[in-house]
PDB file of C-alpha atoms and ligand atoms in Angstrom:
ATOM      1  CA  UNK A 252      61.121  47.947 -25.277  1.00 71.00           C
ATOM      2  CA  UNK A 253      64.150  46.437 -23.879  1.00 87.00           C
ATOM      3  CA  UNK A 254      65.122  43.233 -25.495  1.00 95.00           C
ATOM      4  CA  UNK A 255      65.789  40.705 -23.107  1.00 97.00           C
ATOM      5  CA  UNK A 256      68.976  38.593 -22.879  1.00 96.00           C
ATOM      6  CA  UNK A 257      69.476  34.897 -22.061  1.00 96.00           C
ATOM      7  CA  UNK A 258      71.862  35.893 -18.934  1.00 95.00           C
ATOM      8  CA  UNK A 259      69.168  38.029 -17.866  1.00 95.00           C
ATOM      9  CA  UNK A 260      66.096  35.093 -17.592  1.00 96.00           C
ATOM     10  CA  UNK A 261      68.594  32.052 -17.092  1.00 95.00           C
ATOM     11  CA  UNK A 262      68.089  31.537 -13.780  1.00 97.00           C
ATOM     12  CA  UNK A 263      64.638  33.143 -13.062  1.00 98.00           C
ATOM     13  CA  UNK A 264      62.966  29.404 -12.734  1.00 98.00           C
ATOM     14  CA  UNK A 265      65.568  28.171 -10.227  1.00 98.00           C
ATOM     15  CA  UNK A 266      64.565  31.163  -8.042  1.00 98.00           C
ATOM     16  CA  UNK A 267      61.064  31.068  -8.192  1.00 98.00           C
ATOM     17  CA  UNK A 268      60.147  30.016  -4.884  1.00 98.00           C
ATOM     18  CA  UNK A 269      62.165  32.394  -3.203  1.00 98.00           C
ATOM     19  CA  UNK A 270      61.295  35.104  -5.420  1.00 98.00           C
ATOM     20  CA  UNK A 271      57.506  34.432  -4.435  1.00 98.00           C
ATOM     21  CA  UNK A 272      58.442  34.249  -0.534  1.00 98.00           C
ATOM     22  CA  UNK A 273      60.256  37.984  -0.963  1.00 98.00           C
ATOM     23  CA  UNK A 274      56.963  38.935  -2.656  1.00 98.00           C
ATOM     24  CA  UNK A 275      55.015  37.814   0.218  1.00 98.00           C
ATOM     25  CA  UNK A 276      57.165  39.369   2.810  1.00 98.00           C
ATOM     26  CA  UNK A 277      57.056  43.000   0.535  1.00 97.00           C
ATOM     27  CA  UNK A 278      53.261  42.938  -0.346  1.00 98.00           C
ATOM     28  CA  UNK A 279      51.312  40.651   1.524  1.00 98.00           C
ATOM     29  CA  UNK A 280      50.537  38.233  -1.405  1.00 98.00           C
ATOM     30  CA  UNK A 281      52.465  36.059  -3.820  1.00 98.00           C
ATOM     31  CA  UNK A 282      53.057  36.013  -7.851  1.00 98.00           C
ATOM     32  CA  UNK A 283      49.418  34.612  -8.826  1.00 98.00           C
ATOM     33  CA  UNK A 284      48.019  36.719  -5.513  1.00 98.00           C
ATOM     34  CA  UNK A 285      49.297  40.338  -7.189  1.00 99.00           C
ATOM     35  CA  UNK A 286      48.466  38.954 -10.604  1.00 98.00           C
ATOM     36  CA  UNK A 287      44.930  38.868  -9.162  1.00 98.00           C
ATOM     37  CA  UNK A 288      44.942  42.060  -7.731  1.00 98.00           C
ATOM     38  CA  UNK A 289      46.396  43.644 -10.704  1.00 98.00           C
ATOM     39  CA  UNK A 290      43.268  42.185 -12.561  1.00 98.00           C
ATOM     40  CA  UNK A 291      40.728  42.426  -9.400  1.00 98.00           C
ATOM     41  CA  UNK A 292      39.726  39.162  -9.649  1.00 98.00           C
ATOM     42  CA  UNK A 293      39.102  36.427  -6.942  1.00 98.00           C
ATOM     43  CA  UNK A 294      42.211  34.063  -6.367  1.00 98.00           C
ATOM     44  CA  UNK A 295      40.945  31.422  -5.478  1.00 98.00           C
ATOM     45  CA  UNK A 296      38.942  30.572  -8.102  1.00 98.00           C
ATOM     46  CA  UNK A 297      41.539  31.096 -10.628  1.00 98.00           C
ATOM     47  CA  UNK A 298      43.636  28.876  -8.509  1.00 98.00           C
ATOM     48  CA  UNK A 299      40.981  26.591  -9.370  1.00 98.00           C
ATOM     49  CA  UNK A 300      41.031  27.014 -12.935  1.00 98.00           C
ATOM     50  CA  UNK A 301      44.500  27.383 -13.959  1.00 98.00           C
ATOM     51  CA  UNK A 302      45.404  23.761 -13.534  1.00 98.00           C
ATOM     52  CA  UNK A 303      43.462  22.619 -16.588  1.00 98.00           C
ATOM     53  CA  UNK A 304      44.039  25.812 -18.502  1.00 98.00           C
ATOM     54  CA  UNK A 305      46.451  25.042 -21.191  1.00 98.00           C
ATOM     55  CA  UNK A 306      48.735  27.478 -22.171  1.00 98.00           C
ATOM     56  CA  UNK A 307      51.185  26.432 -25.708  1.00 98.00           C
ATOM     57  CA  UNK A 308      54.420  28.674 -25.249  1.00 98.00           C
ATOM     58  CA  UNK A 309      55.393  29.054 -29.121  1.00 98.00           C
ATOM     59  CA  UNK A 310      58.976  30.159 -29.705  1.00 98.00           C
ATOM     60  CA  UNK A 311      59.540  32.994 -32.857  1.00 98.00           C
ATOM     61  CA  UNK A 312      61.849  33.172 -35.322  1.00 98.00           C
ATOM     62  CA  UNK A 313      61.075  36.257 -36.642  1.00 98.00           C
ATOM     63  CA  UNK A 314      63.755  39.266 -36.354  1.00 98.00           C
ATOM     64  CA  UNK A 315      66.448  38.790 -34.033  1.00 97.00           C
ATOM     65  CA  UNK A 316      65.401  35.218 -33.586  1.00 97.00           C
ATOM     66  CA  UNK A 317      65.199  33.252 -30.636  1.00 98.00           C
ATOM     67  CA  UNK A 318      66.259  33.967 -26.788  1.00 98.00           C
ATOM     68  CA  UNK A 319      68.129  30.674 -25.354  1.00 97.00           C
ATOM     69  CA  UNK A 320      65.654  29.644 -22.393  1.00 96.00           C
ATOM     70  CA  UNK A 321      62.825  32.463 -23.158  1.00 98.00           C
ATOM     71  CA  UNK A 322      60.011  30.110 -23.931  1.00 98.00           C
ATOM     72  CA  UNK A 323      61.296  27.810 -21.292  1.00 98.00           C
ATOM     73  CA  UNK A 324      61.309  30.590 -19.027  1.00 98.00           C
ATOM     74  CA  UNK A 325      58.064  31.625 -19.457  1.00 98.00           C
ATOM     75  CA  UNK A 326      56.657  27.835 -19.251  1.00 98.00           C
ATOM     76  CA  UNK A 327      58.264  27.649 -16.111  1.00 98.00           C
ATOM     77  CA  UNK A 328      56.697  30.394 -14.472  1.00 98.00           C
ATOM     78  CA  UNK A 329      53.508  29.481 -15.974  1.00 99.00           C
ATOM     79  CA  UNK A 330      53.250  26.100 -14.293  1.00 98.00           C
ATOM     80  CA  UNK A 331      54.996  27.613 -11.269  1.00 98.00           C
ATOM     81  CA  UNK A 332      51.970  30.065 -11.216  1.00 98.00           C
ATOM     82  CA  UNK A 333      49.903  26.483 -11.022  1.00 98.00           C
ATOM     83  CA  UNK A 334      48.917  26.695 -15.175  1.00 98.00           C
ATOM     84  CA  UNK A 335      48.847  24.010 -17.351  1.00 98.00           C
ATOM     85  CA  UNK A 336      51.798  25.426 -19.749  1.00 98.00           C
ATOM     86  CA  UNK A 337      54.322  23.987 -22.001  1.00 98.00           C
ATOM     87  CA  UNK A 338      56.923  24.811 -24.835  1.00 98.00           C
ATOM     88  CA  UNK A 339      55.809  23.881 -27.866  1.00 98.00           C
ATOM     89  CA  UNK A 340      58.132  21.704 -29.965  1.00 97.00           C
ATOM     90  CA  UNK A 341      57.321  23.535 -33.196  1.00 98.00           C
ATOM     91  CA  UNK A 342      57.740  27.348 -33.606  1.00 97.00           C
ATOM     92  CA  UNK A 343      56.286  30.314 -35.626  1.00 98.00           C
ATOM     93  CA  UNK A 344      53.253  29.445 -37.625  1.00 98.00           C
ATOM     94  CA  UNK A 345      53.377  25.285 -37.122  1.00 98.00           C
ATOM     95  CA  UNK A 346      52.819  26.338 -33.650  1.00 98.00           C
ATOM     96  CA  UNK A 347      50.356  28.110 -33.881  1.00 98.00           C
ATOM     97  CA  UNK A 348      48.324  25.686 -35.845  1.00 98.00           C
ATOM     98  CA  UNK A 349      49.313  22.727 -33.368  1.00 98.00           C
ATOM     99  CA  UNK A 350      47.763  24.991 -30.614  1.00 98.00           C
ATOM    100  CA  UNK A 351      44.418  24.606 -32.317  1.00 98.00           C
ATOM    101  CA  UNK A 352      44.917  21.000 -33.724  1.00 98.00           C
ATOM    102  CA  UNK A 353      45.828  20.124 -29.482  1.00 97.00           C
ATOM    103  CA  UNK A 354      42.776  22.173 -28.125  1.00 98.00           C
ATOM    104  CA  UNK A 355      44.956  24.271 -26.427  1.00 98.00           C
ATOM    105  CA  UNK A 356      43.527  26.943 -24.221  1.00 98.00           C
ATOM    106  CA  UNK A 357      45.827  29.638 -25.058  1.00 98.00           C
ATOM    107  CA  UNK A 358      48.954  30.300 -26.842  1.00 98.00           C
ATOM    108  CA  UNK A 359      52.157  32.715 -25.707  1.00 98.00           C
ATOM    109  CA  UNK A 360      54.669  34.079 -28.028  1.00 98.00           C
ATOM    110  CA  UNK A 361      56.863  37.204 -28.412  1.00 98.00           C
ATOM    111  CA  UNK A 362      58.302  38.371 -31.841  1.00 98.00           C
ATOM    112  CA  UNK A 363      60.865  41.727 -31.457  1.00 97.00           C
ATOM    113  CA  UNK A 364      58.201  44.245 -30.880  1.00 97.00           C
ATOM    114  CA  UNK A 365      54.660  42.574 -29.019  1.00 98.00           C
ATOM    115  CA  UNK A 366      55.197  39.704 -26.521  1.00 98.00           C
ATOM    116  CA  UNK A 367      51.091  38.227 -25.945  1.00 98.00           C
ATOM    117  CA  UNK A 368      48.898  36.024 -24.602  1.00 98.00           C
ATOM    118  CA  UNK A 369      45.980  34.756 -26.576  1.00 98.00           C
ATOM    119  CA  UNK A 370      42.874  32.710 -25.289  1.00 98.00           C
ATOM    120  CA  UNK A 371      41.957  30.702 -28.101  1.00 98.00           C
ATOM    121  CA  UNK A 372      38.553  30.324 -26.859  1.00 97.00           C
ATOM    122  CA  UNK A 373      37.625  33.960 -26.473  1.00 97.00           C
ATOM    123  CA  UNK A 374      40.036  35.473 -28.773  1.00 97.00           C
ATOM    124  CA  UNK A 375      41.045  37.842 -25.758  1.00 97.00           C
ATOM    125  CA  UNK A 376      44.407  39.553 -25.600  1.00 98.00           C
ATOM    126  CA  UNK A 377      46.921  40.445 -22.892  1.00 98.00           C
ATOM    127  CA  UNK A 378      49.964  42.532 -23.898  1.00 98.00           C
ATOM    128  CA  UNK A 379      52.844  42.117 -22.099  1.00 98.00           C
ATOM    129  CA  UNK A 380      53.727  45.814 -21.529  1.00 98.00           C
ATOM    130  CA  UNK A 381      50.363  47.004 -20.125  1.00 98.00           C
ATOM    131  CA  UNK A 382      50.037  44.347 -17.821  1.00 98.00           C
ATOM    132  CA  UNK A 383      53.023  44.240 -16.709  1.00 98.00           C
ATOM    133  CA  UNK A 384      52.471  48.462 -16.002  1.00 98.00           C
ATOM    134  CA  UNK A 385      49.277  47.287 -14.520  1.00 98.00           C
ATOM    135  CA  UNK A 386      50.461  44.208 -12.260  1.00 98.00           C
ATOM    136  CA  UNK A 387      53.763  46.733 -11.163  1.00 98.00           C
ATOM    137  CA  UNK A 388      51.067  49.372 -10.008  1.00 98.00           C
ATOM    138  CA  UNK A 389      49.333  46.547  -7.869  1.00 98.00           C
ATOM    139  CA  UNK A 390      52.425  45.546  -6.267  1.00 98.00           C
ATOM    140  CA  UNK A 391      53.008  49.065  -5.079  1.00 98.00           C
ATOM    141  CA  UNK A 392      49.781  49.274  -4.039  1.00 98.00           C
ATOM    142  CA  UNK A 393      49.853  46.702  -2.084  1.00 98.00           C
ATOM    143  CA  UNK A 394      53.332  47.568  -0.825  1.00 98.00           C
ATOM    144  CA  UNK A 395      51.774  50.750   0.533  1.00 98.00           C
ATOM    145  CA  UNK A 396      48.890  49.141   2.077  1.00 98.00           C
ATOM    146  CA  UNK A 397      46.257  50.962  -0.508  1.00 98.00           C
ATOM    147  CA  UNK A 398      48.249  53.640  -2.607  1.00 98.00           C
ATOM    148  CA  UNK A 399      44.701  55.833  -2.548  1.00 97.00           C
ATOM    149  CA  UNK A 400      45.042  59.589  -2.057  1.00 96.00           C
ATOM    150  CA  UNK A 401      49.301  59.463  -2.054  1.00 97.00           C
ATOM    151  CA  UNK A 402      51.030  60.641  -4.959  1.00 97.00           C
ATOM    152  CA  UNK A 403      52.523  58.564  -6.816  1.00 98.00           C
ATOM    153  CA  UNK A 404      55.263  58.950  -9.286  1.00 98.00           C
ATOM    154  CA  UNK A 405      55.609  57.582 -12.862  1.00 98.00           C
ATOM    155  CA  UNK A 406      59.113  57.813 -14.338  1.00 98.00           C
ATOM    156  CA  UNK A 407      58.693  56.816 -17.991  1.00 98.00           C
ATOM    157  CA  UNK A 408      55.691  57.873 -19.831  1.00 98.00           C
ATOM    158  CA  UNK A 409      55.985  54.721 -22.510  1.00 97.00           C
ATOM    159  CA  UNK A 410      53.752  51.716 -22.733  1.00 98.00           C
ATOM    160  CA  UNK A 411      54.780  50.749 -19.805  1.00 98.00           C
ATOM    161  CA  UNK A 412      54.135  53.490 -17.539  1.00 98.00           C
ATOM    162  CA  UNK A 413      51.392  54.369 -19.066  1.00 98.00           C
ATOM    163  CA  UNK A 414      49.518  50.930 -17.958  1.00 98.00           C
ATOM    164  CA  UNK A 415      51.058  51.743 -14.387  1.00 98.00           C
ATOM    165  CA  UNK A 416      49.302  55.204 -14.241  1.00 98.00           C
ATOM    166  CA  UNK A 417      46.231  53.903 -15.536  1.00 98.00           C
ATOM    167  CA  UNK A 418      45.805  51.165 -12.321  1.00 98.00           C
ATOM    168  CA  UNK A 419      47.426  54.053  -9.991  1.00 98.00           C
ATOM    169  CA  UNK A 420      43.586  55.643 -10.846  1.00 97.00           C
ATOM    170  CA  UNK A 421      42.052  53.055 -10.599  1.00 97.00           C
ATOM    171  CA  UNK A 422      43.710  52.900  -6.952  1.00 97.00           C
ATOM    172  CA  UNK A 423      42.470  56.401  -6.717  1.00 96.00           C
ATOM    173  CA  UNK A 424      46.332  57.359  -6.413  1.00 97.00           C
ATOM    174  CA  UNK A 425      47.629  60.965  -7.372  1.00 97.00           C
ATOM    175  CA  UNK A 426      49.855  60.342 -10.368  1.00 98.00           C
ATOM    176  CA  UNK A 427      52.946  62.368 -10.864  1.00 98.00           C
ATOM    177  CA  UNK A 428      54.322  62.041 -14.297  1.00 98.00           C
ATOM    178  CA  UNK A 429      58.130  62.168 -15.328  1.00 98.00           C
ATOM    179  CA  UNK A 430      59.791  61.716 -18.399  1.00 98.00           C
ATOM    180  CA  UNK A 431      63.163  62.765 -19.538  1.00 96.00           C
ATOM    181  CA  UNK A 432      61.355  64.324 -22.698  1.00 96.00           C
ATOM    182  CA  UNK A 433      58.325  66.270 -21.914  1.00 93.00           C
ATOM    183  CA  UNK A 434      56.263  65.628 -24.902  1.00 97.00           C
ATOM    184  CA  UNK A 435      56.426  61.592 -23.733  1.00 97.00           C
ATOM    185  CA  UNK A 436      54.276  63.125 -20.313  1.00 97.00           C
ATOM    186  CA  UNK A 437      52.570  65.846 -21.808  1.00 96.00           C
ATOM    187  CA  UNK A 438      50.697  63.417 -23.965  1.00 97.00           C
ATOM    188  CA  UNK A 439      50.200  60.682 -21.205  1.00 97.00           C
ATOM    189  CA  UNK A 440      48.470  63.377 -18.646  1.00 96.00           C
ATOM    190  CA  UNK A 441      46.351  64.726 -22.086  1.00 94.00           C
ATOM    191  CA  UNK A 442      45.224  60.922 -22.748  1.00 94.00           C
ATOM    192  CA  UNK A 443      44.525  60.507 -18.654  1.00 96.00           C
ATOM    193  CA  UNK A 444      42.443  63.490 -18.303  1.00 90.00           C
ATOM    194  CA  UNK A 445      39.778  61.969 -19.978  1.00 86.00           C
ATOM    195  CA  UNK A 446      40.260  58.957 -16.738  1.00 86.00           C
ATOM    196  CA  UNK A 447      40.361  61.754 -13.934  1.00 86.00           C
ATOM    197  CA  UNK A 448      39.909  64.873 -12.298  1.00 79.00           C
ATOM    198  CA  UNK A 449      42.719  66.946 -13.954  1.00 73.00           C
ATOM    199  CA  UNK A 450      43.991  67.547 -10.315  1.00 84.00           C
ATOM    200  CA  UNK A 451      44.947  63.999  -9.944  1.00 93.00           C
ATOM    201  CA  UNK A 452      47.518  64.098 -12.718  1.00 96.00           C
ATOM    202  CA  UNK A 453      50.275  66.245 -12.909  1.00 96.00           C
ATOM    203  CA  UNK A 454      53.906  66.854 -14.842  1.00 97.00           C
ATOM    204  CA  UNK A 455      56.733  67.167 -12.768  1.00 97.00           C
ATOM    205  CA  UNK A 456      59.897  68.223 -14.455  1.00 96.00           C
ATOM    206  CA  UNK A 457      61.918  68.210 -11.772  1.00 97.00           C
ATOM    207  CA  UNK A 458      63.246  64.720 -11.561  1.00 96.00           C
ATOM    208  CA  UNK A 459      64.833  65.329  -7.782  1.00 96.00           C
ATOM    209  CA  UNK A 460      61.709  67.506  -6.334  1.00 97.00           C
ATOM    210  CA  UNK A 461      59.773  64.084  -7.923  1.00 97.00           C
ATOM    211  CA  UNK A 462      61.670  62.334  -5.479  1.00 97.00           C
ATOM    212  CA  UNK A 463      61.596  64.140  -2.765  1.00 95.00           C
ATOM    213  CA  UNK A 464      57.320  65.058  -3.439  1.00 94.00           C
ATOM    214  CA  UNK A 465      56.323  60.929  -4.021  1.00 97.00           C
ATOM    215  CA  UNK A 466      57.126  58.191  -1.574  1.00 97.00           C
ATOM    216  CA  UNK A 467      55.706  55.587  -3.882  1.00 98.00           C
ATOM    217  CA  UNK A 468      57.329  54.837  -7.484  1.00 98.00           C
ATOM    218  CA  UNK A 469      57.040  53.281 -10.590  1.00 98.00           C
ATOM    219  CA  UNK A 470      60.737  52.970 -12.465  1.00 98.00           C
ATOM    220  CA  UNK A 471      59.405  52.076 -16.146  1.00 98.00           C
ATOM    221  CA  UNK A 472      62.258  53.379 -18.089  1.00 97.00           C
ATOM    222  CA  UNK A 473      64.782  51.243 -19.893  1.00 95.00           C
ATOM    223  CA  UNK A 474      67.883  52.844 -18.860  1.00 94.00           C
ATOM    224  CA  UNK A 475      69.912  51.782 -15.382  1.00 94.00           C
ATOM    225  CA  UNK A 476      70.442  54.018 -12.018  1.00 92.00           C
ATOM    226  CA  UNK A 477      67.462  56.922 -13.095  1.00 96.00           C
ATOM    227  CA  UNK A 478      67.219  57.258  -9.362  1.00 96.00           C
ATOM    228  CA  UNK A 479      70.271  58.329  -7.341  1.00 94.00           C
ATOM    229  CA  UNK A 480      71.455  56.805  -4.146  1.00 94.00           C
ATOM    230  CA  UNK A 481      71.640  60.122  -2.261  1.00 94.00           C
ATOM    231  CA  UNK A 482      67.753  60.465  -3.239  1.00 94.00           C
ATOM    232  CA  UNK A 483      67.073  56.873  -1.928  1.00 95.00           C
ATOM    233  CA  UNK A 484      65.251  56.974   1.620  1.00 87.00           C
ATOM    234  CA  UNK A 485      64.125  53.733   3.154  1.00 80.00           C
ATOM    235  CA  UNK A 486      60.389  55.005   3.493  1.00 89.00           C
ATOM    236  CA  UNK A 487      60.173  55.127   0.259  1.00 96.00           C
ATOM    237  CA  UNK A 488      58.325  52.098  -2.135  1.00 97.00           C
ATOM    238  CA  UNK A 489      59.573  51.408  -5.390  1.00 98.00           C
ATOM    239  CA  UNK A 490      58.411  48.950  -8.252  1.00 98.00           C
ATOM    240  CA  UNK A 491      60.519  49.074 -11.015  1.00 98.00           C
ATOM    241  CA  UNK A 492      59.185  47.046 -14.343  1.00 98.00           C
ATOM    242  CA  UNK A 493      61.640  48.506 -16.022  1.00 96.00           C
ATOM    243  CA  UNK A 494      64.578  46.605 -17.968  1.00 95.00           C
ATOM    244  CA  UNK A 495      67.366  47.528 -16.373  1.00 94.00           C
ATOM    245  CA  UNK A 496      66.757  47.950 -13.021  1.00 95.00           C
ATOM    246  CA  UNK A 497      66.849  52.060 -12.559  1.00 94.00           C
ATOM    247  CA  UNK A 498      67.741  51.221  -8.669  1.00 95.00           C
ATOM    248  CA  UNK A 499      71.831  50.668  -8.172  1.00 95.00           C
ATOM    249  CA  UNK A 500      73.073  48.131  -5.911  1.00 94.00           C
ATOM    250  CA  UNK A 501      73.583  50.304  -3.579  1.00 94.00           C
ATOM    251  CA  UNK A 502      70.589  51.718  -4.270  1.00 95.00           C
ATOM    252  CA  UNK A 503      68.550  47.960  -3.217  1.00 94.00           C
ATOM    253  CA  UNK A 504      70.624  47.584  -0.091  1.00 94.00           C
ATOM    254  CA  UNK A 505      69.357  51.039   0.898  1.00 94.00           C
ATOM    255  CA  UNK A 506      65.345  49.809   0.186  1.00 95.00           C
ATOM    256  CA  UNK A 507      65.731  46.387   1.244  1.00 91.00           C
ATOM    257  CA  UNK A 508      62.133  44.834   1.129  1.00 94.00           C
ATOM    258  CA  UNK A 509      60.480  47.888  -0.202  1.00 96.00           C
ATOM    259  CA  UNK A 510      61.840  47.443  -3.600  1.00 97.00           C
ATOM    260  CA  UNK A 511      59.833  44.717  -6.736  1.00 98.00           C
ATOM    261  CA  UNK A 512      61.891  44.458  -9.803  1.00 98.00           C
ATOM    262  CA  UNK A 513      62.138  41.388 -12.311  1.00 98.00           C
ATOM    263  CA  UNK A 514      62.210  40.748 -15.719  1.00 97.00           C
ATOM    264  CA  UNK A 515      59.392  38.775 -16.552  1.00 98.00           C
ATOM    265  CA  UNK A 516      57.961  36.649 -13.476  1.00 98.00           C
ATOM    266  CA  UNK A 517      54.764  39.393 -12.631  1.00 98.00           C
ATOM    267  CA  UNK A 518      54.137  40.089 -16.167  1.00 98.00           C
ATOM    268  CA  UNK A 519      54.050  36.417 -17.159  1.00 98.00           C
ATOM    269  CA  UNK A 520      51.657  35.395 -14.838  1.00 99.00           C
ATOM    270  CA  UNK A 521      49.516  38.616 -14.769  1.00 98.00           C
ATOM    271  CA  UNK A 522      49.163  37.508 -18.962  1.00 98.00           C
ATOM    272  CA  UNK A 523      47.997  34.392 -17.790  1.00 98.00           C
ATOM    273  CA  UNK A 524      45.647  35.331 -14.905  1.00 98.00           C
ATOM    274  CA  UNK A 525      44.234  38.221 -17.474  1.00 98.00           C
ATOM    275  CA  UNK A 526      43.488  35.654 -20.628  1.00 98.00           C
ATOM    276  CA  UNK A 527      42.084  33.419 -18.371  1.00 98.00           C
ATOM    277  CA  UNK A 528      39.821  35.261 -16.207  1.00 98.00           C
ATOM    278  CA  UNK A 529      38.972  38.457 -19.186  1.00 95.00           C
ATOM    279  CA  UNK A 530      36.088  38.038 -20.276  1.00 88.00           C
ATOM    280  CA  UNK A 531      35.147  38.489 -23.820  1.00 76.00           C
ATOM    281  CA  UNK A 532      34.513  41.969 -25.231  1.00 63.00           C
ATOM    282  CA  UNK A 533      31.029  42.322 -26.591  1.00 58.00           C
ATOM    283  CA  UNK A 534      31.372  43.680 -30.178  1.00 58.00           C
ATOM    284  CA  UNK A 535      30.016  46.926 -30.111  1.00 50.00           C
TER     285      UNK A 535
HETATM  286  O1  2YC B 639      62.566  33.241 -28.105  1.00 58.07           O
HETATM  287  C1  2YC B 639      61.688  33.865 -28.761  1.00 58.07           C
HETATM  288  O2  2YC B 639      60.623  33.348 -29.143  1.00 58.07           O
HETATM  289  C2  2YC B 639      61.960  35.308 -29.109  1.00 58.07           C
HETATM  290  N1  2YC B 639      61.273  35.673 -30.372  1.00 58.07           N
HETATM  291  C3  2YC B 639      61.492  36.196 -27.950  1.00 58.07           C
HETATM  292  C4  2YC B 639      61.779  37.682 -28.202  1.00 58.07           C
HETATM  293  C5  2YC B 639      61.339  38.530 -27.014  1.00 58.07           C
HETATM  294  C6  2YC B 639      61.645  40.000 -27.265  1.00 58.07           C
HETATM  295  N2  2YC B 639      61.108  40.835 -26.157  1.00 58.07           N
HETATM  296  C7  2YC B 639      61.811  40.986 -25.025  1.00 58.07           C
HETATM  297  O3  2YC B 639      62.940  40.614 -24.880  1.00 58.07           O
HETATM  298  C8  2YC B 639      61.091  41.664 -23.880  1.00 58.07           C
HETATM  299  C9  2YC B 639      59.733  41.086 -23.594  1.00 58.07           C
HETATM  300  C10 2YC B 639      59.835  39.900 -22.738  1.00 58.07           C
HETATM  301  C11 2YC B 639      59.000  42.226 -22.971  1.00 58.07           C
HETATM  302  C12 2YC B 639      59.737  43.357 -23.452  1.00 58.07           C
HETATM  303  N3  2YC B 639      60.849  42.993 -24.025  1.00 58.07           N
END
C-alpha cells in the first residue's frame, strides 16, 4: 500500500469540480454516480440521505503519524460528495469516543496499514483498498459502456486488484490476470474460481501480449510507467487506482479522456456511499 504524501492530496479539494466534470465526460456519471454503481445502489436516494449522514474524519497518530491535509482532504470530498462530514478536532482514541458522545453516523480514519469507514449504527465496514478496486472496476465499466463479455486485464494481483477483478465478474467481464510475480496471480485466479467459470479467468504472463489481448485495464500496482507508451493505443480504457500513476505523461496525452486515475477522490466517496447504503450482515 502506497503511503500517500501531502504534495500528492494538497490540491485534490480545489479541483473537485472539475475532476467530477472529466468524470462525467469519461463515464457518463459523476463521483457519487460511479460510487453508486460500484455499490449498485440507487443514486438518488442516497443523494437523499447523505446530507444528514454524519461522517467524523479522525486523524491518527499512530506510526508514521499524520499526513498534512489528509483528514481535511478526505472531509472535503466527503461534503463535496453532498455528506455531512467533518475533521474532528481530537485524534486517535478521544476521537473516537467524541464520535459516539456527538451521535455521529460514522467515523473515517487511516493508521499506516487499513484506511476505513465505520457506520456506527450498523457496525458495517468499508476498506479503502477493496472499494476503491471495486469503484475503479465500475468506472471502466462504465467507460466501456458495459465491460460484459470483453476481457479485461488486471495488472497487480494485491488488495487492490483483487477487489477490481471481483466487480469485473460481477460485470460478467473476462478477467486477465498479471502480476510481475506469478504466485501474486496464481493465487488470485485459485481464490476466483470459486466466483466463476474457470474460463473467465486466466494468467497472462506476457505483460505486452496482455496489452495487446485486453482493451480495457485496471493499473493497481504501486510502481510508475508499468505500461509503455509504444503499447498505448487510444481505443484502449484504462483505470488506474494505483499510487503512482502506471500511465506516463506521455502516456495520458496519448488516452486523453479514456484514462481515471486519482489518489483518493473515488475511493473516498465509494467508503461513504458503501457504509451508508450496506446493510447490516446478519450474524450467521
Ligand atoms: O493523517 C492521518 O491520520 C494519517 N494516519 C493517515 C495515514 C494514511 C496512510 N495510507 C495512505 O497513505 C494510503 C491510503 C489513503 C490508501 C492507501 N494508502
Amino acid at each position: 500500500m502506497t503511503r500517500l504524501k501531502s504534495s500528492d492530496i494538497c490540491d485534490i479539494a480545489l479541483r473537485l469540480e472539475k475532476y467530477d466534470q472529466q468524470l462525467l465526460k469519461i463515464t457518463g456519471r459523476t463521483l457519487v454516480g460511479i460510487a453508486c454503481h460500484a455499490c449498485n445502489v440507487d443514486e438518488r436516494t442516497v443523494r437523499q440521505k447523505s446530507p444528514s449522514f454524519l461522517i467524523d474524519v479522525i486523524p491518527v497518530t499512530s506510526g508514521q503519524g499524520i499526513i498534512t491535509d489528509f483528514s481535511k482532504t478526505v472531509a472535503s470530498i466527503l461534503k463535496f460528495s453532498g455528506f455531512n462530514a467533518r475533521v474532528s478536532d481530537t485524534h486517535d482514541t478521544a476521537g473516537i469516543v467524541q464520535a459516539y458522545e456527538n451521535r455521529s453516523d460514522a467515523v473515517m480514519m487511516a493508521d499506516d496499514k487499513r484506511f476505513v469507514g465505520i457506520n456506527l449504527n450498523n457496525r458495517c465496514v468499508a476498506d479503502n483498498s477493496e472499494v476503491t478496486g471495486r469503484v475503479f472496476a465500475a468506472a471502466l465499466d462504465l467507460m466501456a459502456k458495459g465491460i460484459k463479455d470483453r476481457d479485461a486485464l488486471v495488472m497487480g494481483c494485491g488488495p487492490v486488484g483483487k477487489a477490481a477483478a471481483i466487480a469485473l465478474l460481477s460485470f460478467n467481464a473476462r478477467v486477465v490476470l498479471y502480476d510481475n510475480r506469478p504466485e501474486p496471480a496464481r493465487i488470485l485466479q485459485k481464490s476466483l474460481s470459486a466466483l466463476a467459470p474457470e474460463n473467465q479467468v486466466r494468467i497472462e504472463e506476457d505483460l505486452e501480449k496482455a496489452l495487446l489481448d485486453c482493451q480495457y485495464i485496471i493499473e493497481a500496482t504501486p510502481v510508475q510507467n508499468t505500461i509503455p507508451e509504444k503499447l498505448i493505443s487510444g481505443r484502449m480504457g484504462i483505470a488506474a487506482p494505483g499510487v503512482p500513476l502506471g500511465v506516463s505523461s506521455k502516456g495520458c496525452g496519448i488516452l486523453k479522456d479514456r484514462l481515471v486515475h486519482d489518489k483518493l477522490e473515488l475511493g473516498v466517496t465509494a467508503m461513504a456511499v458503501s457504509i451508508l447504503t450496506q446493510k447490516e450482515e446478519t450474524r450467521s
